[in-house]
Amino acid sequence: MKKVAVGVETLSMSSDFFSKNSFEKFDLPLNLNIDLEDLEQRYFKAQHHYHPDRLRTSNISSENTITDYAAAFNEAYQILKDPLKRADHLLKCLGWLVSDETLGSKQDPHLLTFMMELNEKIEGAITEEEKKQLESFLENEIHHSWQALENSIDKQDKDMALTCFMKLKYLHRLHLNLK
Amino acid sequence: MLLQLVEPGQTPLPHAQEESFAVGIDLGTTHSLLAFAAEENVPQLIPLQGERLIPSAVYYTEAGSPIVGKNALSMLSQDPDNVVRSIKRFMHHASQRHILRKLSLTPVEISSHILAYLKTQAERQLGHPIHKAVITVPAYFDEAARTATRDAGRLAGLEVLRLVNEPTAAALAYGLEKKAQGIYAVYDFGGGTFDLSLLKLQGEVFQVLATRGDMNLGGDDIDHAIYQNHFQEKGLSLDLKQALFIIRLLKEKLTDEEEASLTLENQAYTLTRQQLETLTLPFIDRTLEHCQKALKDANIQKESIKGVILVGGMTRMPLIKRAVETFFGKKPLDDINPDEVVAYGAALQARALTQGSNNLLLDVTPLSLGLETLGGVVEKIIERNSPLPVSKIQEFTTHEEGQTAMLLHIVQGERELVQDCRSLARFELHGIPPLPAGIARIQVQFTVDVDGLLTVTAKEKTTGISQYIEIKPSYGLSECDLLEMISTSLTHGHQDLEARLLIEAKVEAERIQKVTLDALEKDQELLEENEKILILSLLRNLEADLHSADRTTIQQTTEKLAAATHPFAVKRMTYHLNEALKGRDVTTL
């Protein structure tokens, strides 16, 4: 297993910590793709320092403060380990996505039609065979949209990135419905 | 038979050790256990009065004193109305009062009597005062039931270091004792509750990935089903509580036998394994549905599960073992006793929290938490399976011109509508500056700590007015009541303890006296003359001792009588081949 030297700061952490984004909290670069195993190790390391169970046998500050830190790391971990939440967070960190409404105003009529048709197909799928076919189609689409999102972020193409992200959100929901 | 007890407090330990002395308690629906880890990674069960599993039963004497354990169970035959069993099932209906004698008791108080008994007995056994404990709760226990459990601990004079989820405790015991690593499923089917937790064990980290369960799905439900199907219509003279107890005994015998029967007061009761299994199947299906859902929640395939850990008395049933094996496709682990494994985990965590440890338990909240919004719809603030501690802030605004107060209704559950969720608390935020609708910004912060307990704070941002509330489900005991009860119990603690020990000694003596007299009446021809003389003389001594208030003498004579009647019990059992309670002697029923 990969052992990572983790730059989790000591308890002298200032309150600045709480204004950091989830990537910064784990000392990670702003990136769409991350190494999940590495993230997990950083997360465990952070919890080793800040989990309230640790407080009982050490002499550090108050439990409330510790709980705040542990909760902040938990939240950041929940965001980063989930691809969609991570993408959403990244777009917000970049300042491209302000709120979820921003996304709504970017409705692409072609995309909407495509998704509605796909949804009808999913609702109409009865046999296992049909479902399997749709599932692999969806997974393929998700894969491609993810790559497109990656490219558009690299190229600083804000509009394209938002369109890809919205498509991904739809695809994920359809994928869930199918299951 | 009866264990020699160590007198407490002979060599007081230094203060530092005092601070670090903490036990683990599995406060179960059917049984409760207490364990202690004197050394790292070596938890030991502390048998109390010679018993490893203490029945979670309480009998209230005429004077209103609680008697806990097998002595309480033995009163089922004479006075079932004043015996309480399975109180854990009421922990989330903590305002429901139970009338026993002249007392009106909450489940918190009744549970505290069980805990107090465990505490005092363990203190005698370990020769050391106990002030701190880790208490386990079902993973699927809601906020109300958790708070109730913590309060029961406080009421019993215990500082509750942590509430640890039972499946997590079990995984901790397996992880440390058996060096388990990888993804494990813990299938915990007990007397009152069912939990399924998926954990990742990696190095020193025990990470809960998902948990599912039912607070009202346990062996007790199967007992009730058996009662309704095979006992009720026979118009038997049994009290429901007695019948359920007999059913439990029969059910336990069926673990190894195809048919079980039991004769009590010339009435025979039988149950076949076939009958039991038919009635159990629907319950097993419900547990497997939870397994399926948990796998989906954690997005894990069955194949990636390295082992399945069995916890709880119900998992002794061969049918359940087979069903779990079929579902997960691997033979489940039960090499640590499923009845005891949770207590071991609790003891390990108690030690870790007082002495330090490199192990880390990362648990999750089992149920979503939210607020009521317009139209009775729930706005979820914290999603279930969020790692603990968790803290979330949500902003709300006023919807009327000049609105100065706002009602917050906090609910727990997965459903969309408030009416389908559990209502935890309502509180009002006052002093919002009168502003046009939609201008005030009210921040509501939900924090769930590592015990799974919720705190809610609200703050109006434009003025900084803030209100703080710790969620206290309304179970009829306010924080004030509780503090008063704690201080009363501390003041009268010693008196109460002596009085209770004397009552317990007397109840035990009278019980053995009665059992012996009954046995003599029925079967005295089985005795040799010298045996009979000995028993009769001990009976006379005991009768005399009972009039004194000397606990030690009563106990000693009781022990002598119990020892003297033991061969008699064995003879009677051999004689009555159909005597049902094989392996138990007459003194245990």
PDB file of N, CA, C and O in Angstrom, chain B residues 426-486:
ATOM      1  N   ARG B 426     -38.778  20.935  18.939  1.00  0.00           N
ATOM      2  CA  ARG B 426     -39.199  22.185  18.313  1.00  0.00           C
ATOM      3  C   ARG B 426     -38.626  23.293  19.156  1.00  0.00           C
ATOM      4  O   ARG B 426     -38.665  23.226  20.376  1.00  0.00           O
ATOM      5  N   PHE B 427     -38.066  24.293  18.518  1.00  0.00           N
ATOM      6  CA  PHE B 427     -37.684  25.445  19.331  1.00  0.00           C
ATOM      7  C   PHE B 427     -37.848  26.725  18.547  1.00  0.00           C
ATOM      8  O   PHE B 427     -37.882  26.733  17.317  1.00  0.00           O
ATOM      9  N   GLU B 428     -38.052  27.814  19.308  1.00  0.00           N
ATOM     10  CA  GLU B 428     -38.328  29.092  18.675  1.00  0.00           C
ATOM     11  C   GLU B 428     -37.126  30.004  18.751  1.00  0.00           C
ATOM     12  O   GLU B 428     -36.494  30.124  19.796  1.00  0.00           O
ATOM     13  N   LEU B 429     -36.844  30.619  17.651  1.00  0.00           N
ATOM     14  CA  LEU B 429     -35.788  31.609  17.633  1.00  0.00           C
ATOM     15  C   LEU B 429     -36.471  32.973  17.708  1.00  0.00           C
ATOM     16  O   LEU B 429     -37.283  33.311  16.849  1.00  0.00           O
ATOM     17  N   HIS B 430     -36.167  33.712  18.781  1.00  0.00           N
ATOM     18  CA  HIS B 430     -36.800  35.016  18.955  1.00  0.00           C
ATOM     19  C   HIS B 430     -35.807  36.119  18.655  1.00  0.00           C
ATOM     20  O   HIS B 430     -34.614  35.893  18.567  1.00  0.00           O
ATOM     21  N   GLY B 431     -36.346  37.320  18.582  1.00  0.00           N
ATOM     22  CA  GLY B 431     -35.488  38.500  18.476  1.00  0.00           C
ATOM     23  C   GLY B 431     -34.943  38.743  17.088  1.00  0.00           C
ATOM     24  O   GLY B 431     -33.953  39.452  16.917  1.00  0.00           O
ATOM     25  N   ILE B 432     -35.582  38.172  16.078  1.00  0.00           N
ATOM     26  CA  ILE B 432     -35.176  38.483  14.708  1.00  0.00           C
ATOM     27  C   ILE B 432     -35.588  39.938  14.451  1.00  0.00           C
ATOM     28  O   ILE B 432     -36.724  40.321  14.754  1.00  0.00           O
ATOM     29  N   PRO B 433     -34.694  40.780  13.955  1.00  0.00           N
ATOM     30  CA  PRO B 433     -35.076  42.168  13.732  1.00  0.00           C
ATOM     31  C   PRO B 433     -36.203  42.239  12.698  1.00  0.00           C
ATOM     32  O   PRO B 433     -36.177  41.489  11.723  1.00  0.00           O
ATOM     33  N   PRO B 434     -37.208  43.110  12.929  1.00  0.00           N
ATOM     34  CA  PRO B 434     -38.316  43.193  11.977  1.00  0.00           C
ATOM     35  C   PRO B 434     -37.838  43.761  10.653  1.00  0.00           C
ATOM     36  O   PRO B 434     -37.522  44.948  10.538  1.00  0.00           O
ATOM     37  N   LEU B 435     -37.747  42.916   9.670  1.00  0.00           N
ATOM     38  CA  LEU B 435     -37.239  43.292   8.347  1.00  0.00           C
ATOM     39  C   LEU B 435     -38.246  42.845   7.301  1.00  0.00           C
ATOM     40  O   LEU B 435     -39.101  42.002   7.588  1.00  0.00           O
ATOM     41  N   PRO B 436     -38.146  43.382   6.099  1.00  0.00           N
ATOM     42  CA  PRO B 436     -39.022  42.870   5.042  1.00  0.00           C
ATOM     43  C   PRO B 436     -38.786  41.366   4.843  1.00  0.00           C
ATOM     44  O   PRO B 436     -37.696  40.871   5.141  1.00  0.00           O
ATOM     45  N   ALA B 437     -39.805  40.686   4.349  1.00  0.00           N
ATOM     46  CA  ALA B 437     -39.696  39.238   4.152  1.00  0.00           C
ATOM     47  C   ALA B 437     -38.493  38.909   3.277  1.00  0.00           C
ATOM     48  O   ALA B 437     -38.202  39.598   2.298  1.00  0.00           O
ATOM     49  N   GLY B 438     -37.779  37.866   3.671  1.00  0.00           N
ATOM     50  CA  GLY B 438     -36.681  37.399   2.836  1.00  0.00           C
ATOM     51  C   GLY B 438     -35.361  38.124   3.040  1.00  0.00           C
ATOM     52  O   GLY B 438     -34.382  37.827   2.359  1.00  0.00           O
ATOM     53  N   ILE B 439     -35.307  39.055   3.976  1.00  0.00           N
ATOM     54  CA  ILE B 439     -34.061  39.792   4.179  1.00  0.00           C
ATOM     55  C   ILE B 439     -33.230  39.195   5.326  1.00  0.00           C
ATOM     56  O   ILE B 439     -32.021  39.044   5.222  1.00  0.00           O
ATOM     57  N   ALA B 440     -33.917  38.849   6.411  1.00  0.00           N
ATOM     58  CA  ALA B 440     -33.190  38.278   7.552  1.00  0.00           C
ATOM     59  C   ALA B 440     -32.499  36.986   7.112  1.00  0.00           C
ATOM     60  O   ALA B 440     -33.007  36.259   6.260  1.00  0.00           O
ATOM     61  N   ARG B 441     -31.331  36.777   7.662  1.00  0.00           N
ATOM     62  CA  ARG B 441     -30.628  35.534   7.319  1.00  0.00           C
ATOM     63  C   ARG B 441     -30.370  34.734   8.585  1.00  0.00           C
ATOM     64  O   ARG B 441     -29.578  35.137   9.428  1.00  0.00           O
ATOM     65  N   ILE B 442     -31.061  33.619   8.691  1.00  0.00           N
ATOM     66  CA  ILE B 442     -30.926  32.803   9.890  1.00  0.00           C
ATOM     67  C   ILE B 442     -30.119  31.550   9.576  1.00  0.00           C
ATOM     68  O   ILE B 442     -30.511  30.740   8.750  1.00  0.00           O
ATOM     69  N   GLN B 443     -28.988  31.468  10.254  1.00  0.00           N
ATOM     70  CA  GLN B 443     -28.118  30.310  10.050  1.00  0.00           C
ATOM     71  C   GLN B 443     -28.421  29.264  11.104  1.00  0.00           C
ATOM     72  O   GLN B 443     -28.368  29.548  12.293  1.00  0.00           O
ATOM     73  N   VAL B 444     -28.728  28.057  10.659  1.00  0.00           N
ATOM     74  CA  VAL B 444     -28.983  26.980  11.607  1.00  0.00           C
ATOM     75  C   VAL B 444     -27.863  25.958  11.460  1.00  0.00           C
ATOM     76  O   VAL B 444     -27.593  25.485  10.358  1.00  0.00           O
ATOM     77  N   GLN B 445     -27.206  25.697  12.570  1.00  0.00           N
ATOM     78  CA  GLN B 445     -26.096  24.739  12.519  1.00  0.00           C
ATOM     79  C   GLN B 445     -26.472  23.457  13.257  1.00  0.00           C
ATOM     80  O   GLN B 445     -26.884  23.478  14.412  1.00  0.00           O
ATOM     81  N   PHE B 446     -26.328  22.341  12.559  1.00  0.00           N
ATOM     82  CA  PHE B 446     -26.556  21.021  13.139  1.00  0.00           C
ATOM     83  C   PHE B 446     -25.192  20.389  13.384  1.00  0.00           C
ATOM     84  O   PHE B 446     -24.389  20.315  12.464  1.00  0.00           O
ATOM     85  N   THR B 447     -24.958  19.920  14.600  1.00  0.00           N
ATOM     86  CA  THR B 447     -23.727  19.188  14.860  1.00  0.00           C
ATOM     87  C   THR B 447     -24.061  17.857  15.519  1.00  0.00           C
ATOM     88  O   THR B 447     -24.796  17.819  16.503  1.00  0.00           O
ATOM     89  N   VAL B 448     -23.573  16.775  14.937  1.00  0.00           N
ATOM     90  CA  VAL B 448     -23.747  15.469  15.575  1.00  0.00           C
ATOM     91  C   VAL B 448     -22.368  15.028  16.047  1.00  0.00           C
ATOM     92  O   VAL B 448     -21.425  14.972  15.259  1.00  0.00           O
ATOM     93  N   ASP B 449     -22.255  14.764  17.325  1.00  0.00           N
ATOM     94  CA  ASP B 449     -20.946  14.401  17.881  1.00  0.00           C
ATOM     95  C   ASP B 449     -20.665  12.907  17.698  1.00  0.00           C
ATOM     96  O   ASP B 449     -21.482  12.189  17.107  1.00  0.00           O
ATOM     97  N   VAL B 450     -19.534  12.451  18.201  1.00  0.00           N
ATOM     98  CA  VAL B 450     -19.157  11.052  17.964  1.00  0.00           C
ATOM     99  C   VAL B 450     -20.027  10.048  18.714  1.00  0.00           C
ATOM    100  O   VAL B 450     -19.973   8.859  18.434  1.00  0.00           O
ATOM    101  N   ASP B 451     -20.850  10.521  19.661  1.00  0.00           N
ATOM    102  CA  ASP B 451     -21.813   9.628  20.306  1.00  0.00           C
ATOM    103  C   ASP B 451     -23.092   9.522  19.486  1.00  0.00           C
ATOM    104  O   ASP B 451     -24.009   8.797  19.850  1.00  0.00           O
ATOM    105  N   GLY B 452     -23.154  10.310  18.408  1.00  0.00           N
ATOM    106  CA  GLY B 452     -24.375  10.327  17.609  1.00  0.00           C
ATOM    107  C   GLY B 452     -25.414  11.271  18.187  1.00  0.00           C
ATOM    108  O   GLY B 452     -26.590  11.179  17.851  1.00  0.00           O
ATOM    109  N   LEU B 453     -24.995  12.169  19.064  1.00  0.00           N
ATOM    110  CA  LEU B 453     -25.951  13.088  19.683  1.00  0.00           C
ATOM    111  C   LEU B 453     -25.900  14.454  19.000  1.00  0.00           C
ATOM    112  O   LEU B 453     -24.841  14.960  18.649  1.00  0.00           O
ATOM    113  N   LEU B 454     -27.083  15.030  18.855  1.00  0.00           N
ATOM    114  CA  LEU B 454     -27.241  16.239  18.056  1.00  0.00           C
ATOM    115  C   LEU B 454     -27.290  17.512  18.904  1.00  0.00           C
ATOM    116  O   LEU B 454     -27.893  17.553  19.962  1.00  0.00           O
ATOM    117  N   THR B 455     -26.660  18.550  18.411  1.00  0.00           N
ATOM    118  CA  THR B 455     -26.784  19.882  18.979  1.00  0.00           C
ATOM    119  C   THR B 455     -27.192  20.803  17.841  1.00  0.00           C
ATOM    120  O   THR B 455     -26.666  20.693  16.744  1.00  0.00           O
ATOM    121  N   VAL B 456     -28.109  21.707  18.123  1.00  0.00           N
ATOM    122  CA  VAL B 456     -28.523  22.646  17.091  1.00  0.00           C
ATOM    123  C   VAL B 456     -28.339  24.059  17.612  1.00  0.00           C
ATOM    124  O   VAL B 456     -28.719  24.355  18.745  1.00  0.00           O
ATOM    125  N   THR B 457     -27.729  24.903  16.823  1.00  0.00           N
ATOM    126  CA  THR B 457     -27.649  26.309  17.198  1.00  0.00           C
ATOM    127  C   THR B 457     -28.218  27.128  16.060  1.00  0.00           C
ATOM    128  O   THR B 457     -28.148  26.738  14.899  1.00  0.00           O
ATOM    129  N   ALA B 458     -28.803  28.254  16.414  1.00  0.00           N
ATOM    130  CA  ALA B 458     -29.355  29.121  15.381  1.00  0.00           C
ATOM    131  C   ALA B 458     -28.855  30.532  15.619  1.00  0.00           C
ATOM    132  O   ALA B 458     -28.662  30.958  16.757  1.00  0.00           O
ATOM    133  N   LYS B 459     -28.633  31.256  14.539  1.00  0.00           N
ATOM    134  CA  LYS B 459     -28.059  32.587  14.649  1.00  0.00           C
ATOM    135  C   LYS B 459     -28.658  33.466  13.558  1.00  0.00           C
ATOM    136  O   LYS B 459     -28.780  33.032  12.408  1.00  0.00           O
ATOM    137  N   GLU B 460     -29.059  34.672  13.965  1.00  0.00           N
ATOM    138  CA  GLU B 460     -29.536  35.604  12.958  1.00  0.00           C
ATOM    139  C   GLU B 460     -28.327  36.417  12.545  1.00  0.00           C
ATOM    140  O   GLU B 460     -27.713  37.099  13.357  1.00  0.00           O
ATOM    141  N   LYS B 461     -27.981  36.377  11.268  1.00  0.00           N
ATOM    142  CA  LYS B 461     -26.683  36.909  10.865  1.00  0.00           C
ATOM    143  C   LYS B 461     -26.589  38.431  10.855  1.00  0.00           C
ATOM    144  O   LYS B 461     -25.553  38.980  11.175  1.00  0.00           O
ATOM    145  N   THR B 462     -27.693  39.105  10.488  1.00  0.00           N
ATOM    146  CA  THR B 462     -27.572  40.562  10.397  1.00  0.00           C
ATOM    147  C   THR B 462     -27.395  41.193  11.771  1.00  0.00           C
ATOM    148  O   THR B 462     -26.804  42.245  11.908  1.00  0.00           O
ATOM    149  N   THR B 463     -27.922  40.532  12.834  1.00  0.00           N
ATOM    150  CA  THR B 463     -27.777  41.104  14.173  1.00  0.00           C
ATOM    151  C   THR B 463     -26.855  40.295  15.065  1.00  0.00           C
ATOM    152  O   THR B 463     -26.421  40.759  16.104  1.00  0.00           O
ATOM    153  N   GLY B 464     -26.581  39.065  14.694  1.00  0.00           N
ATOM    154  CA  GLY B 464     -25.714  38.226  15.519  1.00  0.00           C
ATOM    155  C   GLY B 464     -26.421  37.617  16.722  1.00  0.00           C
ATOM    156  O   GLY B 464     -25.789  37.023  17.586  1.00  0.00           O
ATOM    157  N   ILE B 465     -27.769  37.750  16.776  1.00  0.00           N
ATOM    158  CA  ILE B 465     -28.503  37.114  17.877  1.00  0.00           C
ATOM    159  C   ILE B 465     -28.394  35.611  17.708  1.00  0.00           C
ATOM    160  O   ILE B 465     -28.663  35.075  16.634  1.00  0.00           O
ATOM    161  N   SER B 466     -27.988  34.938  18.757  1.00  0.00           N
ATOM    162  CA  SER B 466     -27.881  33.500  18.571  1.00  0.00           C
ATOM    163  C   SER B 466     -28.551  32.748  19.704  1.00  0.00           C
ATOM    164  O   SER B 466     -28.695  33.242  20.816  1.00  0.00           O
ATOM    165  N   GLN B 467     -29.034  31.580  19.383  1.00  0.00           N
ATOM    166  CA  GLN B 467     -29.660  30.724  20.379  1.00  0.00           C
ATOM    167  C   GLN B 467     -29.031  29.361  20.284  1.00  0.00           C
ATOM    168  O   GLN B 467     -28.689  28.905  19.212  1.00  0.00           O
ATOM    169  N   TYR B 468     -28.900  28.748  21.426  1.00  0.00           N
ATOM    170  CA  TYR B 468     -28.225  27.474  21.470  1.00  0.00           C
ATOM    171  C   TYR B 468     -29.190  26.461  22.049  1.00  0.00           C
ATOM    172  O   TYR B 468     -29.849  26.728  23.038  1.00  0.00           O
ATOM    173  N   ILE B 469     -29.299  25.338  21.423  1.00  0.00           N
ATOM    174  CA  ILE B 469     -30.158  24.307  22.002  1.00  0.00           C
ATOM    175  C   ILE B 469     -29.505  22.954  21.841  1.00  0.00           C
ATOM    176  O   ILE B 469     -28.977  22.625  20.783  1.00  0.00           O
ATOM    177  N   GLU B 470     -29.481  22.212  22.919  1.00  0.00           N
ATOM    178  CA  GLU B 470     -29.030  20.830  22.800  1.00  0.00           C
ATOM    179  C   GLU B 470     -30.305  20.015  22.726  1.00  0.00           C
ATOM    180  O   GLU B 470     -31.212  20.203  23.533  1.00  0.00           O
ATOM    181  N   ILE B 471     -30.392  19.154  21.742  1.00  0.00           N
ATOM    182  CA  ILE B 471     -31.632  18.430  21.549  1.00  0.00           C
ATOM    183  C   ILE B 471     -31.879  17.484  22.699  1.00  0.00           C
ATOM    184  O   ILE B 471     -31.087  16.618  23.015  1.00  0.00           O
ATOM    185  N   LYS B 472     -33.004  17.701  23.329  1.00  0.00           N
ATOM    186  CA  LYS B 472     -33.418  16.837  24.429  1.00  0.00           C
ATOM    187  C   LYS B 472     -34.783  16.320  24.059  1.00  0.00           C
ATOM    188  O   LYS B 472     -35.765  17.034  24.173  1.00  0.00           O
ATOM    189  N   PRO B 473     -34.885  15.130  23.568  1.00  0.00           N
ATOM    190  CA  PRO B 473     -36.204  14.635  23.213  1.00  0.00           C
ATOM    191  C   PRO B 473     -37.101  14.667  24.453  1.00  0.00           C
ATOM    192  O   PRO B 473     -36.625  14.444  25.563  1.00  0.00           O
ATOM    193  N   SER B 474     -38.355  14.969  24.244  1.00  0.00           N
ATOM    194  CA  SER B 474     -39.243  15.161  25.384  1.00  0.00           C
ATOM    195  C   SER B 474     -39.682  13.818  25.930  1.00  0.00           C
ATOM    196  O   SER B 474     -40.709  13.300  25.545  1.00  0.00           O
ATOM    197  N   TYR B 475     -38.904  13.243  26.793  1.00  0.00           N
ATOM    198  CA  TYR B 475     -39.336  11.970  27.361  1.00  0.00           C
ATOM    199  C   TYR B 475     -39.729  12.119  28.817  1.00  0.00           C
ATOM    200  O   TYR B 475     -39.722  11.182  29.583  1.00  0.00           O
ATOM    201  N   GLY B 476     -40.088  13.334  29.188  1.00  0.00           N
ATOM    202  CA  GLY B 476     -40.649  13.516  30.513  1.00  0.00           C
ATOM    203  C   GLY B 476     -39.618  13.761  31.604  1.00  0.00           C
ATOM    204  O   GLY B 476     -39.955  13.979  32.742  1.00  0.00           O
ATOM    205  N   LEU B 477     -38.348  13.703  31.253  1.00  0.00           N
ATOM    206  CA  LEU B 477     -37.319  14.018  32.239  1.00  0.00           C
ATOM    207  C   LEU B 477     -36.561  15.217  31.710  1.00  0.00           C
ATOM    208  O   LEU B 477     -35.919  15.139  30.684  1.00  0.00           O
ATOM    209  N   SER B 478     -36.656  16.325  32.395  1.00  0.00           N
ATOM    210  CA  SER B 478     -35.888  17.479  31.946  1.00  0.00           C
ATOM    211  C   SER B 478     -34.471  17.359  32.509  1.00  0.00           C
ATOM    212  O   SER B 478     -34.216  16.542  33.383  1.00  0.00           O
ATOM    213  N   GLU B 479     -33.586  18.179  31.986  1.00  0.00           N
ATOM    214  CA  GLU B 479     -32.216  18.178  32.485  1.00  0.00           C
ATOM    215  C   GLU B 479     -32.218  18.422  33.998  1.00  0.00           C
ATOM    216  O   GLU B 479     -31.470  17.823  34.748  1.00  0.00           O
ATOM    217  N   CYS B 480     -33.125  19.321  34.458  1.00  0.00           N
ATOM    218  CA  CYS B 480     -33.240  19.638  35.881  1.00  0.00           C
ATOM    219  C   CYS B 480     -33.610  18.395  36.692  1.00  0.00           C
ATOM    220  O   CYS B 480     -32.985  18.072  37.685  1.00  0.00           O
ATOM    221  N   ASP B 481     -34.658  17.706  36.210  1.00  0.00           N
ATOM    222  CA  ASP B 481     -35.103  16.480  36.890  1.00  0.00           C
ATOM    223  C   ASP B 481     -33.942  15.511  37.014  1.00  0.00           C
ATOM    224  O   ASP B 481     -33.701  14.931  38.060  1.00  0.00           O
ATOM    225  N   LEU B 482     -33.238  15.387  35.893  1.00  0.00           N
ATOM    226  CA  LEU B 482     -32.173  14.402  35.837  1.00  0.00           C
ATOM    227  C   LEU B 482     -31.081  14.739  36.842  1.00  0.00           C
ATOM    228  O   LEU B 482     -30.631  13.893  37.600  1.00  0.00           O
ATOM    229  N   LEU B 483     -30.681  16.021  36.865  1.00  0.00           N
ATOM    230  CA  LEU B 483     -29.625  16.430  37.794  1.00  0.00           C
ATOM    231  C   LEU B 483     -30.050  16.191  39.232  1.00  0.00           C
ATOM    232  O   LEU B 483     -29.266  15.744  40.052  1.00  0.00           O
ATOM    233  N   GLU B 484     -31.346  16.466  39.502  1.00  0.00           N
ATOM    234  CA  GLU B 484     -31.823  16.270  40.862  1.00  0.00           C
ATOM    235  C   GLU B 484     -31.782  14.793  41.229  1.00  0.00           C
ATOM    236  O   GLU B 484     -31.344  14.416  42.308  1.00  0.00           O
ATOM    237  N   MET B 485     -32.213  13.956  40.273  1.00  0.00           N
ATOM    238  CA  MET B 485     -32.202  12.519  40.539  1.00  0.00           C
ATOM    239  C   MET B 485     -30.787  12.012  40.764  1.00  0.00           C
ATOM    240  O   MET B 485     -30.545  11.183  41.627  1.00  0.00           O
ATOM    241  N   ILE B 486     -29.853  12.560  39.972  1.00  0.00           N
ATOM    242  CA  ILE B 486     -28.470  12.120  40.135  1.00  0.00           C
ATOM    243  C   ILE B 486     -27.956  12.511  41.510  1.00  0.00           C
ATOM    244  O   ILE B 486     -27.364  11.704  42.214  1.00  0.00           O
TER     245      ILE B 486
END
